[in-house]
Every structure is written in C-alpha cells, then in structure tokens.
Coordinates of N, CA and C in Angstrom, one line a residue:
M1266 N 80.2 117.1 99.7 CA 81.0 116.0 100.3 C 82.0 116.6 101.3
P1267 N 82.1 116.0 102.5 CA 83.0 116.6 103.5 C 84.5 116.4 103.1
D1268 N 85.3 117.3 103.6 CA 86.7 117.3 103.4 C 87.4 116.2 104.3
L1269 N 87.9 115.2 103.7 CA 88.5 114.0 104.4 C 90.0 114.0 104.4
R1270 N 90.6 115.1 104.1 CA 92.1 115.1 104.1 C 92.6 115.0 105.5
F1271 N 93.9 114.5 105.6 CA 94.5 114.4 106.9 C 95.7 115.4 106.9
S1272 N 95.4 116.7 107.1 CA 96.3 117.8 107.0 C 97.1 117.9 108.3
K1273 N 98.1 118.8 108.3 CA 98.9 119.0 109.5 C 98.1 119.5 110.7
S1274 N 97.0 120.2 110.5 CA 96.2 120.6 111.6 C 95.4 119.5 112.3
H1275 N 95.5 118.3 111.7 CA 94.8 117.1 112.2 C 95.8 116.2 112.9
R1276 N 97.1 116.6 113.1 CA 98.1 115.7 113.6 C 98.6 116.3 115.0
V1277 N 98.8 115.4 115.9 CA 99.5 115.7 117.1 C 101.0 115.4 116.8
V1278 N 101.9 116.4 117.0 CA 103.3 116.3 116.6 C 104.2 116.5 117.7
K1279 N 103.9 117.3 118.7 CA 104.8 117.6 119.8 C 104.7 116.5 120.9
G1280 N 105.9 116.1 121.4 CA 106.0 115.1 122.4 C 105.3 115.4 123.7
D1281 N 105.2 116.6 124.1 CA 104.5 116.9 125.3 C 103.0 116.8 125.2
H1282 N 102.5 117.0 124.0 CA 101.1 116.8 123.8 C 100.7 115.3 123.9
F1283 N 101.6 114.4 123.4 CA 101.4 113.0 123.5 C 101.4 112.6 125.0
T1284 N 102.4 113.1 125.7 CA 102.6 112.8 127.1 C 101.3 113.3 127.9
Q1285 N 100.9 114.5 127.7 CA 99.7 115.0 128.4 C 98.5 114.2 128.1
A1286 N 98.3 113.8 126.9 CA 97.1 113.0 126.6 C 97.1 111.7 127.2
M1287 N 98.3 111.1 127.3 CA 98.4 109.7 127.8 C 98.4 109.8 129.4
R1288 N 98.8 110.8 130.0 CA 98.8 110.9 131.5 C 97.5 111.4 132.0
R1289 N 96.9 112.5 131.4 CA 95.8 113.2 131.9 C 94.5 112.8 131.2
G1290 N 94.6 112.2 130.1 CA 93.4 111.9 129.2 C 92.7 110.6 129.7
G1291 N 91.5 110.5 129.0 CA 90.8 109.2 129.2 C 91.3 108.1 128.4
C1292 N 91.2 106.9 128.8 CA 91.7 105.8 128.1 C 90.7 104.7 127.8
A1293 N 90.7 104.1 126.7 CA 89.8 103.0 126.3 C 90.6 102.0 125.5
A1294 N 90.3 100.7 125.6 CA 91.0 99.7 124.8 C 90.1 98.5 124.4
D1295 N 90.5 97.9 123.4 CA 89.9 96.6 123.0 C 91.0 95.6 122.7
G1296 N 90.7 94.6 122.0 CA 91.8 93.6 121.8 C 92.9 94.0 120.8
T1297 N 92.6 95.1 120.1 CA 93.6 95.5 119.1 C 94.2 96.9 119.4
L1298 N 93.5 97.9 119.9 CA 94.0 99.2 120.0 C 93.8 99.7 121.5
V1299 N 94.7 100.7 121.8 CA 94.5 101.5 123.1 C 94.4 102.9 122.6
V1300 N 93.4 103.6 123.1 CA 93.1 105.0 122.7 C 93.1 105.9 123.9
F1301 N 93.8 107.0 123.8 CA 93.8 108.1 124.8 C 93.2 109.3 124.2
A1302 N 92.4 110.0 125.0 CA 91.7 111.3 124.5 C 91.9 112.3 125.6
L1303 N 92.1 113.6 125.1 CA 92.2 114.7 126.0 C 91.6 115.9 125.3
A1304 N 90.8 116.7 126.0 CA 90.1 117.8 125.4 C 91.2 118.9 125.2
R1305 N 91.1 119.6 124.0 CA 92.0 120.6 123.7 C 91.6 121.9 124.4
S1306 N 92.6 122.8 124.5 CA 92.4 124.1 125.2 C 91.3 124.9 124.6
Q1307 N 90.7 125.8 125.3 CA 89.7 126.7 124.8 C 90.1 127.5 123.6
G1308 N 91.4 128.0 123.6 CA 91.8 128.9 122.5 C 92.2 128.2 121.3
D1309 N 92.3 126.8 121.3 CA 92.8 126.1 120.2 C 91.6 125.9 119.1
E1310 N 92.0 125.5 117.9 CA 91.0 125.2 116.9 C 90.1 124.0 117.4
P1311 N 88.9 124.0 117.0 CA 88.0 123.0 117.5 C 88.1 121.7 116.7
T1312 N 89.3 121.4 116.0 CA 89.5 120.2 115.3 C 90.0 119.1 116.2
T1313 N 89.8 117.9 115.8 CA 90.3 116.7 116.6 C 91.6 116.3 115.9
R1314 N 92.7 116.2 116.7 CA 94.0 115.8 116.2 C 94.3 114.4 116.5
L1315 N 95.0 113.7 115.7 CA 95.4 112.3 115.9 C 96.9 112.2 116.0
G1316 N 97.3 111.4 117.0 CA 98.7 111.0 117.2 C 98.8 109.5 117.2
V1317 N 99.8 109.0 116.5 CA 99.9 107.5 116.5 C 101.3 107.2 117.0
T1318 N 101.4 106.2 118.0 CA 102.6 105.8 118.5 C 102.7 104.3 118.4
I1319 N 103.7 103.8 117.8 CA 103.9 102.3 117.5 C 105.2 101.9 118.2
P1320 N 105.1 101.1 119.2 CA 106.4 100.6 119.9 C 107.2 99.7 119.0
K1321 N 108.5 99.7 119.2 CA 109.3 98.8 118.3 C 109.0 97.3 118.6
K1322 N 108.4 97.0 119.7 CA 108.1 95.6 120.0 C 107.0 95.1 119.1
T1323 N 106.3 96.0 118.4 CA 105.2 95.7 117.5 C 105.7 94.9 116.3
G1324 N 106.9 95.2 115.9 CA 107.5 94.5 114.7 C 108.5 95.4 114.0
N1325 N 108.9 94.9 112.8 CA 110.0 95.7 112.1 C 109.3 96.9 111.5
A1326 N 110.1 97.7 110.8 CA 109.7 99.0 110.3 C 108.5 98.9 109.3
V1327 N 108.5 97.8 108.5 CA 107.4 97.6 107.6 C 106.1 97.4 108.3
V1328 N 106.1 96.6 109.3 CA 104.9 96.3 110.1 C 104.5 97.6 110.9
R1329 N 105.4 98.3 111.5 CA 105.0 99.5 112.2 C 104.4 100.5 111.3
N1330 N 105.0 100.7 110.1 CA 104.5 101.7 109.1 C 103.1 101.3 108.6
K1331 N 102.9 100.0 108.5 CA 101.5 99.5 108.0 C 100.5 99.9 109.1
W1332 N 100.8 99.6 110.4 CA 99.9 100.0 111.5 C 99.6 101.5 111.4
K1333 N 100.6 102.3 111.2 CA 100.4 103.8 111.2 C 99.5 104.2 110.0
R1334 N 99.8 103.6 108.8 CA 98.9 103.9 107.7 C 97.5 103.5 107.9
L1335 N 97.2 102.3 108.4 CA 95.9 101.9 108.6 C 95.1 102.7 109.7
I1336 N 95.8 103.0 110.8 CA 95.2 103.9 111.8 C 94.9 105.3 111.3
R1337 N 95.8 105.9 110.6 CA 95.5 107.2 110.0 C 94.4 107.1 109.0
E1338 N 94.4 106.1 108.1 CA 93.3 106.0 107.1 C 92.0 105.8 107.8
S1339 N 91.9 105.0 108.8 CA 90.7 104.8 109.6 C 90.2 106.1 110.2
F1340 N 91.1 106.9 110.8 CA 90.8 108.2 111.3 C 90.3 109.2 110.2
R1341 N 91.0 109.2 109.1 CA 90.7 110.1 108.0 C 89.3 109.8 107.5
T1342 N 89.0 108.6 107.2 CA 87.7 108.3 106.6 C 86.5 108.3 107.6
Q1343 N 86.8 108.4 108.9 CA 85.7 108.4 109.9 C 85.7 109.6 110.8
Q1344 N 86.3 110.7 110.3 CA 86.4 112.0 111.0 C 85.0 112.5 111.4
I1345 N 84.0 112.2 110.6 CA 82.6 112.7 110.8 C 82.1 112.0 112.1
R1346 N 82.4 110.8 112.3 CA 81.9 110.0 113.5 C 82.7 110.3 114.8
I1347 N 83.7 111.1 114.7 CA 84.6 111.3 115.9 C 84.3 112.8 116.3
P1348 N 84.0 113.0 117.6 CA 83.7 114.3 118.1 C 84.9 115.3 118.0
A1349 N 84.6 116.5 117.7 CA 85.7 117.5 117.5 C 86.2 118.1 118.8
G1350 N 87.4 118.6 118.8 CA 88.0 119.4 119.9 C 88.8 118.5 120.9
Y1351 N 89.4 117.4 120.4 CA 90.2 116.5 121.2 C 91.5 116.2 120.6
D1352 N 92.5 115.8 121.4 CA 93.7 115.2 120.9 C 93.5 113.7 121.2
I1353 N 93.7 112.9 120.2 CA 93.5 111.5 120.2 C 94.9 110.8 120.0
I1354 N 95.3 109.9 120.9 CA 96.5 109.2 120.7 C 96.2 107.7 120.6
V1355 N 96.7 107.0 119.6 CA 96.3 105.6 119.4 C 97.6 104.8 119.3
R1356 N 97.6 103.6 119.9 CA 98.7 102.7 119.8 C 98.1 101.3 119.8
P1357 N 98.8 100.4 119.1 CA 98.3 99.0 119.1 C 98.6 98.3 120.5
K1358 N 97.7 97.4 120.8 CA 98.0 96.6 122.0 C 99.1 95.6 121.8
K1359 N 99.8 95.2 122.9 CA 100.9 94.3 122.8 C 100.3 93.0 122.2
D1360 N 101.0 92.4 121.2 CA 100.7 91.2 120.6 C 99.4 91.3 119.7
A1361 N 98.9 92.5 119.4 CA 97.7 92.6 118.6 C 98.0 92.2 117.2
V1362 N 97.0 91.6 116.5 CA 97.1 91.2 115.1 C 96.6 92.3 114.3
L1363 N 97.3 92.7 113.2 CA 96.9 93.8 112.4 C 95.8 93.4 111.4
Q1364 N 94.6 93.9 111.7 CA 93.4 93.6 110.9 C 92.7 94.9 110.6
W1365 N 92.5 95.3 109.3 CA 91.9 96.5 108.9 C 90.5 96.6 109.5
K1366 N 89.7 95.6 109.4 CA 88.3 95.6 109.8 C 88.2 95.9 111.3
E1367 N 89.1 95.4 112.1 CA 89.1 95.6 113.6 C 89.4 97.1 113.9
I1368 N 90.4 97.6 113.2 CA 90.8 99.0 113.4 C 89.6 99.9 112.9
Q1369 N 89.1 99.6 111.8 CA 88.0 100.5 111.2 C 86.7 100.5 112.1
R1370 N 86.4 99.3 112.7 CA 85.3 99.2 113.6 C 85.5 99.7 115.0
G1371 N 86.7 99.5 115.5 CA 87.0 99.9 116.9 C 87.4 101.3 117.1
L1372 N 88.0 101.9 116.2 CA 88.6 103.3 116.5 C 87.5 104.3 116.9
P1373 N 86.4 104.5 116.1 CA 85.5 105.5 116.6 C 84.8 105.2 117.9
R1374 N 84.5 103.9 118.1 CA 83.9 103.5 119.4 C 84.8 103.7 120.5
L1375 N 86.1 103.4 120.4 CA 87.1 103.6 121.5 C 87.3 105.1 121.7
V1376 N 87.3 105.9 120.7 CA 87.5 107.4 120.9 C 86.4 107.9 121.8
V1377 N 85.1 107.6 121.4 CA 84.0 108.1 122.2 C 84.1 107.6 123.7
K1378 N 84.5 106.3 123.8 CA 84.6 105.7 125.2 C 85.7 106.4 126.0
A1379 N 86.8 106.7 125.3 CA 87.9 107.4 126.0 C 87.5 108.9 126.4
I1380 N 86.8 109.5 125.5 CA 86.3 110.9 125.8 C 85.5 110.9 127.1
K1381 N 84.6 109.9 127.2 CA 83.7 109.8 128.4 C 84.6 109.6 129.7
R1382 N 85.8 109.1 129.5 CA 86.6 108.7 130.7 C 87.6 109.8 131.0
I1383 N 87.6 111.0 130.4 CA 88.6 112.0 130.6 C 88.5 112.5 132.1
K1384 N 89.7 112.5 132.7 CA 89.8 112.9 134.1 C 89.6 114.4 134.2
S1385 N 89.0 114.9 135.3 CA 88.9 116.3 135.5 C 90.2 116.9 136.0
P1386 N 90.6 118.1 135.6 CA 91.9 118.7 136.0 C 92.0 119.0 137.5

C-alpha cells in the first residue's frame, strides 16, 4: 500500500515559492478551484508539494480552515494520480461553494491541465 501521508516534504511553505508558482507557473481553473503548477528545480526532491491559499473573502476562519482541510485531504488521497516534481498552489474561486465531491474530482484534473500550461523560462 502506498504511503499517503502529508508530511512537511509535501508542503510549499515559503512565500517566494508561492509567488513564483503563481507568476511563472501554468494555471487551470474550474467552477470551484484555481490551480497553479510550476516544475521544481533539478536539484530538488522529485516529490510534488502542495500550497493552499485561502483569501479572507472566502469566509470566516471556520470556513477557510474547512477549505484547507478538504483540499489537503484530496491531495493526500490522490497523490498517485498527480505527477511528481511540481509545486502546486491551490485556491478556491471567488464565490465558490464548498463541495467535497467537486474538489475530489477536479483537483487531479486541474493539476494535469496546469502542468501542460507551464510557461517556458
């Protein structure tokens, strides 16, 4: 059985990594999520890392934390379906409705789509 933990090595934590992925990476969106993807450097581990950003406009702290938990859980359970070697940044679309099935279905598809749209340096 594959290791499905969401350890520190699977997280984007530095602000400049978020900024780089959002500026230089490929982008894909559906009615619920916006996903940015950027290939990691050659010397880095070949793991895919996830960063989640939830704007305050999304709702109060309870709602924002629920978004984060569901996005992380979707990523954690579907790591096998997501290509390795990328930084993935996910945020909900403005006025999106929080639905587990939409996140679960859309995240891997949007990641692959965003990877295909990565801009050349």
